[in-house]
Amino acid sequence: MDRKQVDDWLVGYEQAWRTPGTDTLVTLFTEDASYQQGPYLTPVVGLPAIARMWEEQRDGPDEVFRMTSTVVAVDGDTAVSRHEVHYGDPVTQEYRDLWVMRFADDGRCRSFEEWPFWPDRQPPGVPQS
């Protein structure tokens, strides 16, 4: 993978989130892909399970959100990207997210791991501003 391929995949991911149904997920994820929504959460494994999770997690393809993505690093089949997402208009939820992705030879993701951060959730011991 190179930065352009990863950036194209990220564009495809956002387009898929904005598209009704889950048919486009086959172009993004391998049949046996794992999708971990947080560093300590159990991964969702397999394209059918990812599709179910996808539909349960979003409000629908008309969900109002703005997402910016930046590829941070690419090393062989592994990439890291940084995201900022704002939901609603006016914004009702926002978060920053790191994605760690491992890709198959055909450019589809075989392992997806999110590291989400919300502005109102701080780790224990971190002073609130």
PDB file of C-alpha atoms in Angstrom:
ATOM      1  CA  MET A   1       0.000   0.000   0.000  1.00  0.00           C
ATOM      2  CA  ASP A   2       1.016   3.578  -0.556  1.00  0.00           C
ATOM      3  CA  ARG A   3      -0.467   6.848   0.721  1.00  0.00           C
ATOM      4  CA  LYS A   4      -2.656   7.345  -2.350  1.00  0.00           C
ATOM      5  CA  GLN A   5      -4.126   3.842  -2.066  1.00  0.00           C
ATOM      6  CA  VAL A   6      -4.851   4.364   1.633  1.00  0.00           C
ATOM      7  CA  ASP A   7      -6.359   7.802   0.974  1.00  0.00           C
ATOM      8  CA  ASP A   8      -8.563   6.288  -1.754  1.00  0.00           C
ATOM      9  CA  TRP A   9      -9.664   3.568   0.698  1.00  0.00           C
ATOM     10  CA  LEU A  10     -10.568   6.235   3.286  1.00  0.00           C
ATOM     11  CA  VAL A  11     -12.659   8.098   0.690  1.00  0.00           C
ATOM     12  CA  GLY A  12     -14.397   4.813  -0.141  1.00  0.00           C
ATOM     13  CA  TYR A  13     -15.083   4.179   3.555  1.00  0.00           C
ATOM     14  CA  GLU A  14     -16.775   7.560   3.979  1.00  0.00           C
ATOM     15  CA  GLN A  15     -18.765   7.066   0.767  1.00  0.00           C
ATOM     16  CA  ALA A  16     -19.898   3.641   1.990  1.00  0.00           C
ATOM     17  CA  TRP A  17     -21.027   5.142   5.317  1.00  0.00           C
ATOM     18  CA  ARG A  18     -23.132   7.642   3.345  1.00  0.00           C
ATOM     19  CA  THR A  19     -24.605   4.961   1.031  1.00  0.00           C
ATOM     20  CA  PRO A  20     -27.776   2.999   1.824  1.00  0.00           C
ATOM     21  CA  GLY A  21     -27.208  -0.662   2.667  1.00  0.00           C
ATOM     22  CA  THR A  22     -23.954  -2.520   3.096  1.00  0.00           C
ATOM     23  CA  ASP A  23     -23.292  -3.928  -0.377  1.00  0.00           C
ATOM     24  CA  THR A  24     -20.257  -1.654  -0.871  1.00  0.00           C
ATOM     25  CA  LEU A  25     -18.464  -3.111   2.160  1.00  0.00           C
ATOM     26  CA  VAL A  26     -17.231  -6.018   0.028  1.00  0.00           C
ATOM     27  CA  THR A  27     -15.044  -3.498  -1.832  1.00  0.00           C
ATOM     28  CA  LEU A  28     -13.529  -2.265   1.456  1.00  0.00           C
ATOM     29  CA  PHE A  29     -13.124  -5.358   3.647  1.00  0.00           C
ATOM     30  CA  THR A  30     -12.045  -8.946   3.066  1.00  0.00           C
ATOM     31  CA  GLU A  31     -14.573 -11.699   3.795  1.00  0.00           C
ATOM     32  CA  ASP A  32     -12.715 -12.625   7.012  1.00  0.00           C
ATOM     33  CA  ALA A  33     -11.810  -9.072   8.106  1.00  0.00           C
ATOM     34  CA  SER A  34     -11.756  -8.043  11.752  1.00  0.00           C
ATOM     35  CA  TYR A  35     -13.094  -4.649  12.876  1.00  0.00           C
ATOM     36  CA  GLN A  36     -12.193  -3.523  16.387  1.00  0.00           C
ATOM     37  CA  GLN A  37     -14.038  -0.379  17.549  1.00  0.00           C
ATOM     38  CA  GLY A  38     -11.714   0.331  20.471  1.00  0.00           C
ATOM     39  CA  PRO A  39      -8.392  -0.921  21.785  1.00  0.00           C
ATOM     40  CA  TYR A  40      -9.974  -3.106  24.479  1.00  0.00           C
ATOM     41  CA  LEU A  41     -13.135  -4.122  22.656  1.00  0.00           C
ATOM     42  CA  THR A  42     -13.708  -7.527  21.116  1.00  0.00           C
ATOM     43  CA  PRO A  43     -13.323  -7.352  17.335  1.00  0.00           C
ATOM     44  CA  VAL A  44     -16.259  -7.975  15.036  1.00  0.00           C
ATOM     45  CA  VAL A  45     -15.059 -10.695  12.652  1.00  0.00           C
ATOM     46  CA  GLY A  46     -16.274 -11.491   9.142  1.00  0.00           C
ATOM     47  CA  LEU A  47     -17.965  -9.364   6.513  1.00  0.00           C
ATOM     48  CA  PRO A  48     -21.549 -10.349   7.500  1.00  0.00           C
ATOM     49  CA  ALA A  49     -20.896  -9.371  11.141  1.00  0.00           C
ATOM     50  CA  ILE A  50     -19.243  -6.108  10.073  1.00  0.00           C
ATOM     51  CA  ALA A  51     -22.272  -5.313   7.893  1.00  0.00           C
ATOM     52  CA  ARG A  52     -24.643  -5.894  10.849  1.00  0.00           C
ATOM     53  CA  MET A  53     -22.511  -3.709  13.127  1.00  0.00           C
ATOM     54  CA  TRP A  54     -22.306  -1.035  10.403  1.00  0.00           C
ATOM     55  CA  GLU A  55     -26.112  -0.792  10.175  1.00  0.00           C
ATOM     56  CA  GLU A  56     -26.548  -0.826  13.956  1.00  0.00           C
ATOM     57  CA  GLN A  57     -23.951   1.903  14.568  1.00  0.00           C
ATOM     58  CA  ARG A  58     -25.032   4.534  12.083  1.00  0.00           C
ATOM     59  CA  ASP A  59     -28.239   6.556  12.056  1.00  0.00           C
ATOM     60  CA  GLY A  60     -28.543   5.816   8.334  1.00  0.00           C
ATOM     61  CA  PRO A  61     -26.983   7.002   5.098  1.00  0.00           C
ATOM     62  CA  ASP A  62     -28.540  10.467   5.571  1.00  0.00           C
ATOM     63  CA  GLU A  63     -26.760  10.941   8.900  1.00  0.00           C
ATOM     64  CA  VAL A  64     -25.341  14.467   9.052  1.00  0.00           C
ATOM     65  CA  PHE A  65     -21.610  14.477   9.734  1.00  0.00           C
ATOM     66  CA  ARG A  66     -18.371  16.041   8.601  1.00  0.00           C
ATOM     67  CA  MET A  67     -15.194  13.958   8.596  1.00  0.00           C
ATOM     68  CA  THR A  68     -11.628  14.921   7.860  1.00  0.00           C
ATOM     69  CA  SER A  69      -8.974  12.252   7.359  1.00  0.00           C
ATOM     70  CA  THR A  70      -5.206  12.354   7.155  1.00  0.00           C
ATOM     71  CA  VAL A  71      -2.905   9.441   6.402  1.00  0.00           C
ATOM     72  CA  VAL A  72      -0.248   9.472   9.129  1.00  0.00           C
ATOM     73  CA  ALA A  73       1.926   6.543   8.071  1.00  0.00           C
ATOM     74  CA  VAL A  74       2.112   3.629   5.661  1.00  0.00           C
ATOM     75  CA  ASP A  75       4.518   0.718   6.093  1.00  0.00           C
ATOM     76  CA  GLY A  76       3.978  -2.219   3.753  1.00  0.00           C
ATOM     77  CA  ASP A  77       0.452  -3.524   4.303  1.00  0.00           C
ATOM     78  CA  THR A  78      -0.136  -1.405   7.432  1.00  0.00           C
ATOM     79  CA  ALA A  79      -1.432   2.166   7.577  1.00  0.00           C
ATOM     80  CA  VAL A  80      -2.395   4.647  10.292  1.00  0.00           C
ATOM     81  CA  SER A  81      -4.785   7.542   9.750  1.00  0.00           C
ATOM     82  CA  ARG A  82      -6.102  10.372  11.916  1.00  0.00           C
ATOM     83  CA  HIS A  83      -9.762  11.464  11.762  1.00  0.00           C
ATOM     84  CA  GLU A  84     -11.892  14.220  13.158  1.00  0.00           C
ATOM     85  CA  VAL A  85     -15.650  13.674  13.001  1.00  0.00           C
ATOM     86  CA  HIS A  86     -18.453  16.109  13.815  1.00  0.00           C
ATOM     87  CA  TYR A  87     -22.015  14.736  13.918  1.00  0.00           C
ATOM     88  CA  GLY A  88     -25.103  16.910  13.458  1.00  0.00           C
ATOM     89  CA  ASP A  89     -25.806  20.470  12.399  1.00  0.00           C
ATOM     90  CA  PRO A  90     -25.434  21.985  14.888  1.00  0.00           C
ATOM     91  CA  VAL A  91     -22.782  19.567  16.136  1.00  0.00           C
ATOM     92  CA  THR A  92     -24.080  17.257  18.863  1.00  0.00           C
ATOM     93  CA  GLN A  93     -21.157  14.845  19.013  1.00  0.00           C
ATOM     94  CA  GLU A  94     -17.533  14.975  17.986  1.00  0.00           C
ATOM     95  CA  TYR A  95     -14.461  12.862  18.362  1.00  0.00           C
ATOM     96  CA  ARG A  96     -10.936  12.346  17.143  1.00  0.00           C
ATOM     97  CA  ASP A  97      -9.881   8.916  16.065  1.00  0.00           C
ATOM     98  CA  LEU A  98      -6.815   6.973  15.002  1.00  0.00           C
ATOM     99  CA  TRP A  99      -7.289   4.020  12.672  1.00  0.00           C
ATOM    100  CA  VAL A 100      -4.754   1.220  12.301  1.00  0.00           C
ATOM    101  CA  MET A 101      -5.448  -0.786   9.158  1.00  0.00           C
ATOM    102  CA  ARG A 102      -3.827  -3.857   7.651  1.00  0.00           C
ATOM    103  CA  PHE A 103      -4.555  -4.521   4.013  1.00  0.00           C
ATOM    104  CA  ALA A 104      -4.703  -7.633   1.870  1.00  0.00           C
ATOM    105  CA  ASP A 105      -2.846  -7.787  -1.433  1.00  0.00           C
ATOM    106  CA  ASP A 106      -6.007  -6.719  -3.289  1.00  0.00           C
ATOM    107  CA  GLY A 107      -6.232  -3.420  -1.327  1.00  0.00           C
ATOM    108  CA  ARG A 108      -9.138  -4.419   0.900  1.00  0.00           C
ATOM    109  CA  CYS A 109      -8.778  -4.098   4.650  1.00  0.00           C
ATOM    110  CA  ARG A 110      -8.277  -7.331   6.577  1.00  0.00           C
ATOM    111  CA  SER A 111      -7.799  -5.777  10.026  1.00  0.00           C
ATOM    112  CA  PHE A 112      -9.291  -2.481  11.197  1.00  0.00           C
ATOM    113  CA  GLU A 113      -8.631  -1.061  14.659  1.00  0.00           C
ATOM    114  CA  GLU A 114     -10.042   2.219  15.995  1.00  0.00           C
ATOM    115  CA  TRP A 115      -8.654   4.349  18.812  1.00  0.00           C
ATOM    116  CA  PRO A 116     -11.461   6.898  19.425  1.00  0.00           C
ATOM    117  CA  PHE A 117     -11.156   9.920  21.716  1.00  0.00           C
ATOM    118  CA  TRP A 118     -14.030  12.175  22.857  1.00  0.00           C
ATOM    119  CA  PRO A 119     -13.538  15.711  24.209  1.00  0.00           C
ATOM    120  CA  ASP A 120     -15.527  15.028  27.387  1.00  0.00           C
ATOM    121  CA  ARG A 121     -13.810  11.749  28.289  1.00  0.00           C
ATOM    122  CA  GLN A 122     -10.433  11.984  29.949  1.00  0.00           C
ATOM    123  CA  PRO A 123      -8.296   9.127  31.274  1.00  0.00           C
ATOM    124  CA  PRO A 124      -8.180   8.798  35.076  1.00  0.00           C
ATOM    125  CA  GLY A 125      -5.811  11.280  36.710  1.00  0.00           C
ATOM    126  CA  VAL A 126      -5.795  13.769  33.807  1.00  0.00           C
ATOM    127  CA  PRO A 127      -6.863  17.225  35.034  1.00  0.00           C
ATOM    128  CA  GLN A 128     -10.056  18.562  33.464  1.00  0.00           C
ATOM    129  CA  SER A 129      -9.646  21.894  31.690  1.00  0.00           C
TER     130      SER A 129
END
